[in-house]
PDB file of C-alpha atoms in Angstrom:
ATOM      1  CA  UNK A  67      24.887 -10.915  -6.694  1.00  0.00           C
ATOM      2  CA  UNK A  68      23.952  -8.036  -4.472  1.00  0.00           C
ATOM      3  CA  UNK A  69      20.408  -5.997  -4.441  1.00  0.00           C
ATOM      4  CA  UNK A  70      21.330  -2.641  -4.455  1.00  0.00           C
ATOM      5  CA  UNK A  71      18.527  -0.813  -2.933  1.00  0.00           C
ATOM      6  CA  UNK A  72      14.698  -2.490  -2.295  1.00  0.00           C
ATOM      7  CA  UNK A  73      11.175  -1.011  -0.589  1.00  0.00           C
ATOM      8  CA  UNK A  74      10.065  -1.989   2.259  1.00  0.00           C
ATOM      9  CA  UNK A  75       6.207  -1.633   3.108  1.00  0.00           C
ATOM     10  CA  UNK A  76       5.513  -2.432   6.193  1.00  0.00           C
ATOM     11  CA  UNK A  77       4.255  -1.379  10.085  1.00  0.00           C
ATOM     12  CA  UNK A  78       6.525   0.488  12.135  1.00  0.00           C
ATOM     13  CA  UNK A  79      10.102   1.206  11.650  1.00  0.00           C
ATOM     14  CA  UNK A  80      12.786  -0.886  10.247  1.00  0.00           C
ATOM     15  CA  UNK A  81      16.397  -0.996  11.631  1.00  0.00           C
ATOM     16  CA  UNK A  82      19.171  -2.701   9.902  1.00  0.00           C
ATOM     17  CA  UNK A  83      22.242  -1.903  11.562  1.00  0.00           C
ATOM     18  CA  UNK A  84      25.019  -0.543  10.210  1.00  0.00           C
ATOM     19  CA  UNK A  85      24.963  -2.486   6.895  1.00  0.00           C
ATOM     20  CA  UNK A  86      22.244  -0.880   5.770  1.00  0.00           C
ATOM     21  CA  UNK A  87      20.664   2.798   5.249  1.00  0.00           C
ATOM     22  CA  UNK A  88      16.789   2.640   5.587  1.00  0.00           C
ATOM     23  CA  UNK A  89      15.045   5.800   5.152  1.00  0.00           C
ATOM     24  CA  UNK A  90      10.951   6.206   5.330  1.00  0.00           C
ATOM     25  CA  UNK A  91       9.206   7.899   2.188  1.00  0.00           C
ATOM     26  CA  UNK A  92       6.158   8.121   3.455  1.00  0.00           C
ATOM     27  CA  UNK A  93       3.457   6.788   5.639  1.00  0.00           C
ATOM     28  CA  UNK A  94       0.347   5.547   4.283  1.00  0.00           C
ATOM     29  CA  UNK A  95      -3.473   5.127   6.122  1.00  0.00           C
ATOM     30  CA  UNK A  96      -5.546   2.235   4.965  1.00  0.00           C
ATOM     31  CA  UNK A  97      -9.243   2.836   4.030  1.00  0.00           C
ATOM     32  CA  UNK A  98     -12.167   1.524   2.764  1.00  0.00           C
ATOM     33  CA  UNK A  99     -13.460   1.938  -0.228  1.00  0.00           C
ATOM     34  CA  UNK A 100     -16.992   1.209  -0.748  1.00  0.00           C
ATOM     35  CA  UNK A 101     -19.681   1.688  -3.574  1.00  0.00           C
ATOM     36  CA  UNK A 102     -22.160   5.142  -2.484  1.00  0.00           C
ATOM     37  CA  UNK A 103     -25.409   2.884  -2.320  1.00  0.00           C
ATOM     38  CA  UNK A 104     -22.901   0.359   0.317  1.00  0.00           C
ATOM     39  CA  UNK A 105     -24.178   0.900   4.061  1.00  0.00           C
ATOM     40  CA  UNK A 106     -20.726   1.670   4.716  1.00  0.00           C
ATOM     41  CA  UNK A 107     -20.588   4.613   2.700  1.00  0.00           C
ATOM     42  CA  UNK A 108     -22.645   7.032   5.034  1.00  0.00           C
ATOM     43  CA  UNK A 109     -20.258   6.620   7.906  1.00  0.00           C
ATOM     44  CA  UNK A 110     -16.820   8.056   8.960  1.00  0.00           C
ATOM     45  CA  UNK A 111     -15.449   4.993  10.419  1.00  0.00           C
ATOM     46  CA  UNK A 112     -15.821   1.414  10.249  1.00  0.00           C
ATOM     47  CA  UNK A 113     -14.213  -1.674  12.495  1.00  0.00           C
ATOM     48  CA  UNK A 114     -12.397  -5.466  11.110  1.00  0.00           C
ATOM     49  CA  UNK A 115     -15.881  -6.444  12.620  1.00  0.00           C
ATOM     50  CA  UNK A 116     -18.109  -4.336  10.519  1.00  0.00           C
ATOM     51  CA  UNK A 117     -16.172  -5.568   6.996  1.00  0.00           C
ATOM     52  CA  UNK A 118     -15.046  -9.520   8.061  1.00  0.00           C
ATOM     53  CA  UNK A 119     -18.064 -10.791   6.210  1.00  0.00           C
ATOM     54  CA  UNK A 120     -17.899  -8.573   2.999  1.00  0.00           C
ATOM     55  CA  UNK A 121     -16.766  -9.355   0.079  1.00  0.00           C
ATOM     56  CA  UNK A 122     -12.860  -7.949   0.109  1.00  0.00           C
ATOM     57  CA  UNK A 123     -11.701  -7.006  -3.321  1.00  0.00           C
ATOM     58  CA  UNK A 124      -7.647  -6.858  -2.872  1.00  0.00           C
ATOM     59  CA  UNK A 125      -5.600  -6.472  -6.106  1.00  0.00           C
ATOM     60  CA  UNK A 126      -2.220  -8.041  -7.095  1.00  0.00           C
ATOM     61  CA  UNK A 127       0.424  -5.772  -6.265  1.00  0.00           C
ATOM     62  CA  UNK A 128      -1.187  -5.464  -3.002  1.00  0.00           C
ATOM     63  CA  UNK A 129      -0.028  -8.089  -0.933  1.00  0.00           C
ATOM     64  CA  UNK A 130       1.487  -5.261   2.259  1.00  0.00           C
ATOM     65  CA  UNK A 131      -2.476  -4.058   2.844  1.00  0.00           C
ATOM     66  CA  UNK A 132      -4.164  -7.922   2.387  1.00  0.00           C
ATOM     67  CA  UNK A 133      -1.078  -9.247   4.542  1.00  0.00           C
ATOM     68  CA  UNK A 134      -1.813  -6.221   6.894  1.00  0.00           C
ATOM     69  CA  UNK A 135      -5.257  -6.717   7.226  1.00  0.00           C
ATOM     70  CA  UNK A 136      -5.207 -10.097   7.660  1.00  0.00           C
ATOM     71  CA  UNK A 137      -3.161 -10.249  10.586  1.00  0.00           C
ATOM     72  CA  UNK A 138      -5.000  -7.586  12.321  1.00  0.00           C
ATOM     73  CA  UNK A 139      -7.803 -10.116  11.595  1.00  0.00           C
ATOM     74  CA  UNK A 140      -6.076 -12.967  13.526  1.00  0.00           C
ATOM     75  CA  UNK A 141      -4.620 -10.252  16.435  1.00  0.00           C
ATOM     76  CA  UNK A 142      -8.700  -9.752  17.271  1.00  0.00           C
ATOM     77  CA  UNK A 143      -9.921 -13.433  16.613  1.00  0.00           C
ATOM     78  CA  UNK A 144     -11.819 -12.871  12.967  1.00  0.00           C
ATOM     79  CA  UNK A 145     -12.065 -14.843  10.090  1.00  0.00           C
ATOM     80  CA  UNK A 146     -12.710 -13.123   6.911  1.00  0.00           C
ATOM     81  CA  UNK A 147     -13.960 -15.746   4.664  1.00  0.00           C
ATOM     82  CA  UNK A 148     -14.682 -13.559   0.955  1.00  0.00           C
ATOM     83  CA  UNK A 149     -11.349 -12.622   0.015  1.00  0.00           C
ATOM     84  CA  UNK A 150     -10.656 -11.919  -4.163  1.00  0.00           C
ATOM     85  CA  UNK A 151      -7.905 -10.573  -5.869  1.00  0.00           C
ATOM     86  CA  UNK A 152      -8.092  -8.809  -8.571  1.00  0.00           C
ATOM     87  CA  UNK A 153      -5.571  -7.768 -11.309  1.00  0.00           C
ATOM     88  CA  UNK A 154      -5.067  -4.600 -10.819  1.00  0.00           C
ATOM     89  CA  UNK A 155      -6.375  -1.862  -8.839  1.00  0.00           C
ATOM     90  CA  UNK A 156      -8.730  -0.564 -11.267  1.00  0.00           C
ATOM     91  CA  UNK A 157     -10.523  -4.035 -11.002  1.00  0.00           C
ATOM     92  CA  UNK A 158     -10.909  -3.984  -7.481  1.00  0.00           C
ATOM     93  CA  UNK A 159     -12.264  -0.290  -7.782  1.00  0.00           C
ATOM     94  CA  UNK A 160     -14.669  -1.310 -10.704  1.00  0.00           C
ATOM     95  CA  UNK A 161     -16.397  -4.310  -8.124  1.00  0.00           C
ATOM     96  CA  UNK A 162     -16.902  -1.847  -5.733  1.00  0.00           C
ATOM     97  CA  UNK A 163     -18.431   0.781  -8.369  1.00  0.00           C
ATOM     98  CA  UNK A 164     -20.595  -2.729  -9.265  1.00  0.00           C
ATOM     99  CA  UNK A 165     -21.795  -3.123  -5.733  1.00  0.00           C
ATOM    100  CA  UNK A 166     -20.183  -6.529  -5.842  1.00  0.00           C
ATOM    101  CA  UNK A 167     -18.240  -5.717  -2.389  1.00  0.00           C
ATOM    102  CA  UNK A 168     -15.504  -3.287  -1.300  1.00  0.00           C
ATOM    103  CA  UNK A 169     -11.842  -2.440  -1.082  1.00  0.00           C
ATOM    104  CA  UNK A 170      -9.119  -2.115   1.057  1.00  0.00           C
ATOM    105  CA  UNK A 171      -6.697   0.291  -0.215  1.00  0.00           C
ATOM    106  CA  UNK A 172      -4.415   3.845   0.178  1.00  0.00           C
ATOM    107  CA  UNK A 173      -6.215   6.218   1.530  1.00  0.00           C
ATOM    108  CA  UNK A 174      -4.642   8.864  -0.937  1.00  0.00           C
ATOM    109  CA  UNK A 175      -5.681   6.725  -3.809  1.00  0.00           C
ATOM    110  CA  UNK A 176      -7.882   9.354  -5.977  1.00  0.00           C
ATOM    111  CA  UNK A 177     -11.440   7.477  -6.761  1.00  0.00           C
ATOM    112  CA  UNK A 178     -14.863   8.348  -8.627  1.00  0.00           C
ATOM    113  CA  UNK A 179     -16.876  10.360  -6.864  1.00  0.00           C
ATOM    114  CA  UNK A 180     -19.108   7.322  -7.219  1.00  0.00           C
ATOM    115  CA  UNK A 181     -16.907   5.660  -4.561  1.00  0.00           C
ATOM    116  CA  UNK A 182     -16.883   6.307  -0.592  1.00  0.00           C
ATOM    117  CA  UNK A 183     -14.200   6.363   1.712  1.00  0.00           C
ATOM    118  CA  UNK A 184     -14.179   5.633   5.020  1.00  0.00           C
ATOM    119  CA  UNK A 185     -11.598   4.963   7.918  1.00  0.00           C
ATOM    120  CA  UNK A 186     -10.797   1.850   9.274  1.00  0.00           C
ATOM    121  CA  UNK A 187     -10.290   2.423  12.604  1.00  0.00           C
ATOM    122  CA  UNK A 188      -8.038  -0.459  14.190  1.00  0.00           C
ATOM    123  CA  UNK A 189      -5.573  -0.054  10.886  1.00  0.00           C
ATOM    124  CA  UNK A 190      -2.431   2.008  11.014  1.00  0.00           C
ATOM    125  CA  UNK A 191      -0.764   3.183   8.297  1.00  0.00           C
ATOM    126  CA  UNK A 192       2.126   1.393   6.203  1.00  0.00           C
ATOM    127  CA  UNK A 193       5.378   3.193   6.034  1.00  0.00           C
ATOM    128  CA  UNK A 194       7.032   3.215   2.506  1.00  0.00           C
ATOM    129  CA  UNK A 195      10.964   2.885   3.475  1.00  0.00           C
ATOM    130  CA  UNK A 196      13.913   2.693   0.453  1.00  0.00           C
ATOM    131  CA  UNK A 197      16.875   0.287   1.605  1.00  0.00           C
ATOM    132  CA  UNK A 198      20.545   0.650   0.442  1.00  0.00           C
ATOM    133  CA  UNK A 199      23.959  -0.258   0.529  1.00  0.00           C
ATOM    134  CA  UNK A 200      25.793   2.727   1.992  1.00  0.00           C
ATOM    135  CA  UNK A 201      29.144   0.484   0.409  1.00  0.00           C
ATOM    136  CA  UNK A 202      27.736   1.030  -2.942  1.00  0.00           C
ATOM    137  CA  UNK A 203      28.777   4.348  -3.787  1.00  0.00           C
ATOM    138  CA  UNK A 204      27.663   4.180  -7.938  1.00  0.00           C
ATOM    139  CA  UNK A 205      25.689   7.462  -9.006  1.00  0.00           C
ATOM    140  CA  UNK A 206      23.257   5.400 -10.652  1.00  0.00           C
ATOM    141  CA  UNK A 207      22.231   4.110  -6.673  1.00  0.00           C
ATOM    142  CA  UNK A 208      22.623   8.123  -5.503  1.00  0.00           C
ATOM    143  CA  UNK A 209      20.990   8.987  -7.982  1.00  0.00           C
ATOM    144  CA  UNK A 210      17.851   6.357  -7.351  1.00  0.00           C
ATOM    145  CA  UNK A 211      18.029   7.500  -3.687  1.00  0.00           C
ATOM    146  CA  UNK A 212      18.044  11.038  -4.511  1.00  0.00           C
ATOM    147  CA  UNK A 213      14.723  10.393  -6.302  1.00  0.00           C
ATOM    148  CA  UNK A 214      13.091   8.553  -4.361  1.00  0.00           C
ATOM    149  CA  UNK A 215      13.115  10.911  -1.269  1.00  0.00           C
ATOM    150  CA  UNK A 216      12.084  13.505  -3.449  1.00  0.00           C
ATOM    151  CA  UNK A 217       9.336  12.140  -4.229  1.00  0.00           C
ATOM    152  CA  UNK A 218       6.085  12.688  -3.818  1.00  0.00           C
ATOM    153  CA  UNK A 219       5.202   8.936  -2.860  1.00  0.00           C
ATOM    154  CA  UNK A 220       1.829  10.033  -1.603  1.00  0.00           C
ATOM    155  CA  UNK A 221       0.469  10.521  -5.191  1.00  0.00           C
ATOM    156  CA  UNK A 222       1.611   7.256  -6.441  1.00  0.00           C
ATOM    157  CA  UNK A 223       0.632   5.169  -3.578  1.00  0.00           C
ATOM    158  CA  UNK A 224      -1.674   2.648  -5.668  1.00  0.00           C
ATOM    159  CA  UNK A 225       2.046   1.883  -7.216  1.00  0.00           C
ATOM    160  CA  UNK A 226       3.190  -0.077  -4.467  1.00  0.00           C
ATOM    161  CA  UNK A 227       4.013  -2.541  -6.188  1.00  0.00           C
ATOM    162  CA  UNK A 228       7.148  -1.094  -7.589  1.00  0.00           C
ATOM    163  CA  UNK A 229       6.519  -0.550 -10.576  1.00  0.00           C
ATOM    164  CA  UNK A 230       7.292   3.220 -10.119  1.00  0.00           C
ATOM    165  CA  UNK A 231      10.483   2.114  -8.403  1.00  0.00           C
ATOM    166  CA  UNK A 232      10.981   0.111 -11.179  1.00  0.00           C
ATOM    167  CA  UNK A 233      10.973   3.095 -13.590  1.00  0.00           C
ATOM    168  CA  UNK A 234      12.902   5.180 -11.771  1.00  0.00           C
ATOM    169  CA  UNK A 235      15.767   2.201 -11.308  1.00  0.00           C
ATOM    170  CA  UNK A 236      15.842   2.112 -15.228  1.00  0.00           C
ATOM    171  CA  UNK A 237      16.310   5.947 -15.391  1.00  0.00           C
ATOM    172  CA  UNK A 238      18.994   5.621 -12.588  1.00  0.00           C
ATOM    173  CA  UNK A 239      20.817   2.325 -14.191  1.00  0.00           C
ATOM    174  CA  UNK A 240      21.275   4.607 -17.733  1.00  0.00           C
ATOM    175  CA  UNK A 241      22.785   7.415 -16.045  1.00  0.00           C
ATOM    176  CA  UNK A 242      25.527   4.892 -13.910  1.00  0.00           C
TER     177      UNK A 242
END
């Protein structure tokens, strides 16, 4: 069985020869979120030194920022050693609002105005690609494509995890 079309979060940009199309949907800063009491939150930028011994509040659905920041971590020699996951993002959001440690996460992700952001400076941004078989020509795949680059993936960045690909696949797979 072939996939017919995937994302792709990751650093940089992705080639796959000719077998497959990859086109980017958007590109994506990392921040941190921390609670307005943190020491953090009065400052504009922060370093992987200033956070490796926080507590780091991920959540599942995740894993391209945690993988990301870990191996920054490892590029510059540090060990963070508090690492938790968290359901979902509103979790991770609702420790930091707790003051029980802070957040790595989109920097377009909308948060209380109880909640600080601040830049992380040695973190680039992820790039959101869509992959597909340029073979498959079903309008149900055209269709996803066509939707995809129209949209507006900066406002649903918390939904990396697919699940707003997987919506749209649905809507796409009933009109095929």
């Amino acid at each position: 069985e072939q996939l017919d079309a995937g994302l792709i979060i990751g650093v940089g940009q992705f080639d796959f020869g000719k077998d497959l199309c990859v086109e980017n949907l958007c590109l994506d800063e990392i921040c941190v979120i921390a609670n307005k009491n943190h020491t953090f939150a009065g400052r504009a930028s922060v370093t992987l030194k200033d956070i490796v011994n926080e507590n780091i509040y991920f959540h599942v659905g995740g894993e391209a920022i945690r993988s990301y920041f870990l191996e920054k971590c490892l590029e510059t020699g540090l060990s963070p050693q508090k690492i938790y996951e968290e359901s979902c993002v509103e979790s991770s959001l609702m420790q930091v609002q707790l003051g029980a440690g802070i957040s790595l996460l989109s920097k377009q992700i909308e948060s209380d105005r109880s909640l600080a952001k601040i830049q992380l400076e040695e973190m680039g941004a992820l790039t959101l690609n869509i992959v597909w078989n340029p073979q498959n020509k079903s309008q149900g795949l055209k269709e996803l494509v066509k939707t995809a680059k129209n949209t507006s993936w900066l406002l649903h960045a918390e939904n990396f995890s697919g699940q707003i690909l997987e919506q749209q696949s649905t809507a796409a797979s009933v009109d095929a």
